[in-house]
Amino acid sequence: MSDPILTETQRRRTFAIISHPDAGKTTLTEKLLLYGGAIQLAGSVKARKNQRKATSDWMEMEKERGISITSTVLQFEYQDHVLNLLDTPGHSDFSADTYRTLTAADSAVMLIDNAKGVEAQTKKLFAVCRQRGIPIFTFVNKMDYPGLGPLALLTEIEDVLGIRSVPMNWPVGDGQDFQGVFDRETRTMHLFEKTAHGASRATVERVSIDDPSLPGRMGKAAYDQLVEDLELLEIAGDSFDIERVLKGELTPVFFGSAITNFGVELFLQRFLAVAPTPQPRLASGVPITSEQPFSGFVFKIQANMDPNHRDRIAFLRVVSGRFEKDMEAMHTRTGKRLRLTRPQRLFAQDRETVEEGYPGDIIGLTNVGAFQLGDTLSAGEKIAFDEVPAFPPETFAMIRNKDAGRLKHFEKGITQLCEEGLVDLFWDTRAARREPMLGAVGRLQFEVVQHRLGIEYGVPTLLEPLPFEFVRWIDGPQEVIRAIYWGDYARPAEDAYGNLVVLFSSAWAMQRLIDEHAKVTFSTHRLARVAV
Ligand code: G4P
């Protein structure tokens, strides 16, 4: 009899979609969900926009700004597979959040607008995937719209992103002249017929390249062009090589049109056939594989998922074994055993209790205050995953509470938002009263904090930019540290966990102080929180 954990692991694909805003990520997500039967009706994008952006965009601010700030996890089934789709934030200021989300993914789908090619945000997100070394699949969207042409697009992908590409299918025409895509594996032409938006499946007619009726159906000129293109691809193009795909050296490229639902199912089937199953993760350098006892790590924390229930959810990626509701696991950082009650599966705003989970699954844990980013849970030996890094902030601001009557809410709000990893929190300890300072990778994160403090905690705030650009965590003999004169270009403070830090306003000021104090260590990351 086959091992149920192995069978369940092999059924799963955990992936993220990366794209520049407006490339069609919402639309593609919706169509994928539709195939999985996860939503009954994919109302047209227009109808959605009138209500709210999409099933996966639920935060008010996302609706206002039209950008996806926070990642959502969607799980759905398609044929024999279980898909875990991680939604990544689209804005560059959220790259730390994106990186953390990608630690939970085993592959990424890069969505490109046929008319715009590789855009700024695609580049940044691609770079993050590269860093993670995960396989990248490309979907060129909006073929029903006039575009740059498939050859130019492939050249751009290779030149700008530096990854080789292999078209899995090949489009014929674009815009008004879009005729469909040729599937290279089965050597069949999938003819495009426009359907009303929202139809669950596009009417696709498949005709073999050897069918004598094909030139007549497509028109001789289009057919001849296709034959010529295919010859060129055979001679000059890379061939499909799964090893290179898995190493992130080669990206399989699919063409289609999400809004008309064309090419989405073809993509989905091929993607499922070749995308990696849930992969092991390293714990202190040692790979933890799926058949080991239950283990997982927290890659995301989100407060106030549901404004009616002031709760916080820690998202755990299962790495090994079987997760069961109410099971006990060792919480490595605290060294305590924890009962995992009320585990949740999130589906945008809706949630349901999870009874069990397998490697690749994402589980929402509701144990209030128990988790920090990067925490490991394990039912077997005490281990600590190396996956989730901390990102040193590069921009800083003072945040002040404008409503003295809501001080408690203010402090709770900034503490919780900091636990999500949205910003880093530092306390200015020089003043008589400790004053909070925020640090972020990008300034937009401050606005998000301000907005959420207002909406979720009812606290109006004022932001004052600070002139600092760097932070270092410091350690060394206390008497030496206490005696240091920091001057005007550096400010000592404490991080949210009580560690000593110093903020610096310039690289030279920082270097001078580092050089002057050899007995003190200055590190770019918070000192390790986890000791095994
Ligand atoms: P995003 O999540 O990546 O930001 O993109 P989203 O799906 O919201 O799509 C952005 C725009 O692109 C939407 O139009 C959407 O209808 C359109 N779109 C998505 N896929 C396709 C496609 O395959 N072909 C064409 N032609 N358009 C596509 P919009 O004008 O912003 O919204 P609306 O007017 O449709 O409401």
Tab-separated table of N, CA and C in Angstrom, residues 58-59 61 69-70 94 97 100 300-305 310-313 371-373 399 408-427 437-440 444-459 461 463 496-497 526:
chain	number	residue	atom	x	y	z
A	58	TRP	N	-8.818	41.580	-0.503
A	58	TRP	CA	-9.890	41.841	0.438
A	58	TRP	C	-9.669	43.058	1.310
A	59	MET	N	-8.468	43.557	1.317
A	59	MET	CA	-8.262	44.684	2.226
A	59	MET	C	-8.722	45.989	1.604
A	61	MET	N	-7.615	48.887	1.804
A	61	MET	CA	-6.584	49.707	1.195
A	61	MET	C	-6.174	49.173	-0.169
A	69	ILE	N	-1.502	44.489	-1.360
A	69	ILE	CA	-0.522	44.760	-0.322
A	69	ILE	C	-0.175	43.507	0.456
A	70	THR	N	-1.143	42.705	0.676
A	70	THR	CA	-0.878	41.580	1.554
A	70	THR	C	-1.182	40.281	0.830
A	94	PHE	N	7.032	46.168	-1.015
A	94	PHE	CA	6.712	44.990	-0.225
A	94	PHE	C	7.598	43.801	-0.555
A	97	ASP	N	8.115	41.234	2.169
A	97	ASP	CA	6.937	40.402	2.347
A	97	ASP	C	6.861	39.358	1.226
A	100	ARG	N	9.350	36.606	1.809
A	100	ARG	CA	8.892	35.665	2.835
A	100	ARG	C	7.807	34.747	2.281
A	300	LYS	N	4.379	34.120	7.589
A	300	LYS	CA	3.588	35.340	7.496
A	300	LYS	C	2.685	35.434	8.717
A	301	ILE	N	2.540	36.658	9.206
A	301	ILE	CA	1.593	36.882	10.302
A	301	ILE	C	0.685	38.024	9.883
A	302	GLN	N	-0.576	37.848	10.097
A	302	GLN	CA	-1.526	38.877	9.653
A	302	GLN	C	-2.507	39.181	10.783
A	303	ALA	N	-2.568	40.471	11.150
A	303	ALA	CA	-3.526	40.870	12.193
A	303	ALA	C	-4.836	41.283	11.539
A	304	ASN	N	-5.896	41.144	12.273
A	304	ASN	CA	-7.211	41.646	11.855
A	304	ASN	C	-7.643	41.178	10.469
A	305	MET	N	-7.486	39.914	10.197
A	305	MET	CA	-7.957	39.367	8.924
A	305	MET	C	-9.442	39.664	8.789
A	310	ARG	N	-11.045	40.486	16.292
A	310	ARG	CA	-9.708	41.088	16.391
A	310	ARG	C	-8.674	39.997	16.585
A	311	ASP	N	-8.415	39.243	15.581
A	311	ASP	CA	-7.499	38.134	15.789
A	311	ASP	C	-6.263	38.275	14.910
A	312	ARG	N	-5.344	37.407	15.180
A	312	ARG	CA	-4.125	37.386	14.397
A	312	ARG	C	-3.903	35.981	13.888
A	313	ILE	N	-3.463	35.879	12.667
A	313	ILE	CA	-3.258	34.543	12.122
A	313	ILE	C	-1.796	34.394	11.708
A	371	PHE	N	3.269	33.302	18.057
A	371	PHE	CA	4.218	33.131	16.964
A	371	PHE	C	4.904	34.416	16.516
A	372	GLN	N	6.124	34.231	16.046
A	372	GLN	CA	6.853	35.292	15.349
A	372	GLN	C	7.222	34.759	13.973
A	373	LEU	N	7.541	35.681	13.078
A	373	LEU	CA	7.970	35.265	11.745
A	373	LEU	C	9.178	34.348	11.856
A	399	ILE	N	6.569	57.782	14.737
A	399	ILE	CA	5.112	57.758	14.604
A	399	ILE	C	4.500	58.231	15.912
A	408	LYS	N	-3.398	53.084	24.487
A	408	LYS	CA	-3.294	51.632	24.569
A	408	LYS	C	-3.487	50.987	23.200
A	409	HIS	N	-4.505	51.486	22.470
A	409	HIS	CA	-4.780	50.951	21.133
A	409	HIS	C	-3.601	51.214	20.208
A	410	PHE	N	-3.034	52.397	20.359
A	410	PHE	CA	-1.891	52.785	19.537
A	410	PHE	C	-0.730	51.809	19.753
A	411	GLU	N	-0.412	51.566	21.019
A	411	GLU	CA	0.743	50.696	21.297
A	411	GLU	C	0.472	49.259	20.866
A	412	LYS	N	-0.761	48.811	21.071
A	412	LYS	CA	-1.125	47.458	20.643
A	412	LYS	C	-1.031	47.358	19.117
A	413	GLY	N	-1.558	48.382	18.457
A	413	GLY	CA	-1.573	48.384	16.985
A	413	GLY	C	-0.169	48.322	16.406
A	414	ILE	N	0.715	49.207	16.867
A	414	ILE	CA	2.052	49.185	16.261
A	414	ILE	C	2.787	47.892	16.605
A	415	THR	N	2.555	47.362	17.807
A	415	THR	CA	3.221	46.106	18.166
A	415	THR	C	2.745	44.978	17.257
A	416	GLN	N	1.440	44.912	17.041
A	416	GLN	CA	0.910	43.814	16.218
A	416	GLN	C	1.329	43.958	14.755
A	417	LEU	N	1.294	45.173	14.240
A	417	LEU	CA	1.666	45.352	12.832
A	417	LEU	C	3.155	45.059	12.640
A	418	CYS	N	3.922	45.322	13.674
A	418	CYS	CA	5.344	45.013	13.610
A	418	CYS	C	5.551	43.499	13.646
A	419	GLU	N	4.729	42.790	14.410
A	419	GLU	CA	4.851	41.327	14.443
A	419	GLU	C	4.540	40.701	13.086
A	420	GLU	N	3.717	41.385	12.312
A	420	GLU	CA	3.437	40.887	10.957
A	420	GLU	C	4.662	40.996	10.064
A	421	GLY	N	5.635	41.800	10.481
A	421	GLY	CA	6.809	41.997	9.647
A	421	GLY	C	6.618	43.129	8.652
A	422	LEU	N	5.512	43.857	8.808
A	422	LEU	CA	5.228	44.957	7.884
A	422	LEU	C	6.267	46.056	8.052
A	423	VAL	N	6.586	46.351	9.294
A	423	VAL	CA	7.623	47.341	9.625
A	423	VAL	C	8.405	46.809	10.820
A	424	ASP	N	9.547	47.411	11.060
A	424	ASP	CA	10.275	47.116	12.289
A	424	ASP	C	9.954	48.211	13.282
A	425	LEU	N	9.861	47.821	14.521
A	425	LEU	CA	9.554	48.794	15.558
A	425	LEU	C	10.791	48.996	16.427
A	426	PHE	N	11.118	50.276	16.665
A	426	PHE	CA	12.236	50.598	17.564
A	426	PHE	C	11.742	51.590	18.602
A	427	TRP	N	12.285	51.487	19.786
A	427	TRP	CA	11.903	52.426	20.841
A	427	TRP	C	13.056	53.363	21.095
A	437	MET	N	9.597	54.330	16.989
A	437	MET	CA	10.088	54.700	15.660
A	437	MET	C	9.866	53.481	14.768
A	438	LEU	N	9.558	53.749	13.525
A	438	LEU	CA	9.331	52.640	12.598
A	438	LEU	C	10.463	52.574	11.590
A	439	GLY	N	10.779	51.375	11.165
A	439	GLY	CA	11.759	51.191	10.100
A	439	GLY	C	11.135	50.310	9.041
A	440	ALA	N	11.391	50.625	7.767
A	440	ALA	CA	10.796	49.832	6.684
A	440	ALA	C	11.773	49.740	5.527
A	444	LEU	N	6.190	53.265	1.507
A	444	LEU	CA	4.761	52.964	1.411
A	444	LEU	C	4.297	52.133	2.613
A	445	GLN	N	5.219	51.367	3.156
A	445	GLN	CA	4.863	50.561	4.324
A	445	GLN	C	4.406	51.437	5.496
A	446	PHE	N	5.008	52.618	5.624
A	446	PHE	CA	4.580	53.536	6.697
A	446	PHE	C	3.127	53.946	6.490
A	447	GLU	N	2.810	54.247	5.239
A	447	GLU	CA	1.434	54.663	4.945
A	447	GLU	C	0.454	53.542	5.255
A	448	VAL	N	0.887	52.314	4.958
A	448	VAL	CA	0.016	51.177	5.242
A	448	VAL	C	-0.212	51.087	6.752
A	449	VAL	N	0.864	51.264	7.520
A	449	VAL	CA	0.735	51.198	8.979
A	449	VAL	C	-0.222	52.290	9.460
A	450	GLN	N	-0.023	53.510	8.953
A	450	GLN	CA	-0.889	54.619	9.372
A	450	GLN	C	-2.347	54.340	9.035
A	451	HIS	N	-2.545	53.859	7.829
A	451	HIS	CA	-3.894	53.564	7.364
A	451	HIS	C	-4.534	52.488	8.233
A	452	ARG	N	-3.780	51.430	8.479
A	452	ARG	CA	-4.354	50.329	9.252
A	452	ARG	C	-4.552	50.707	10.726
A	453	LEU	N	-3.661	51.546	11.248
A	453	LEU	CA	-3.875	52.010	12.630
A	453	LEU	C	-5.192	52.774	12.708
A	454	GLY	N	-5.462	53.548	11.669
A	454	GLY	CA	-6.704	54.309	11.639
A	454	GLY	C	-7.916	53.406	11.522
A	455	ILE	N	-7.892	52.509	10.540
A	455	ILE	CA	-9.060	51.673	10.245
A	455	ILE	C	-9.259	50.578	11.297
A	456	GLU	N	-8.175	49.889	11.635
A	456	GLU	CA	-8.324	48.689	12.460
A	456	GLU	C	-8.227	48.972	13.958
A	457	TYR	N	-7.533	50.048	14.325
A	457	TYR	CA	-7.362	50.315	15.759
A	457	TYR	C	-7.980	51.662	16.175
A	458	GLY	N	-8.527	52.391	15.188
A	458	GLY	CA	-9.171	53.667	15.492
A	458	GLY	C	-8.213	54.713	16.049
A	459	VAL	N	-6.959	54.679	15.575
A	459	VAL	CA	-5.973	55.627	16.111
A	459	VAL	C	-5.440	56.551	15.002
A	461	THR	N	-2.778	59.057	13.512
A	461	THR	CA	-1.347	59.211	13.808
A	461	THR	C	-0.692	60.254	12.918
A	463	LEU	N	3.133	61.058	11.098
A	463	LEU	CA	4.439	60.468	10.772
A	463	LEU	C	5.461	61.577	10.590
A	496	ALA	N	11.914	45.744	19.132
A	496	ALA	CA	10.675	45.324	19.792
A	496	ALA	C	10.903	44.208	20.811
A	497	TYR	N	12.059	43.542	20.710
A	497	TYR	CA	12.328	42.427	21.617
A	497	TYR	C	13.340	42.804	22.695
A	526	ARG	N	18.879	41.115	13.218
A	526	ARG	CA	18.596	40.864	14.608
A	526	ARG	C	19.309	39.590	15.025
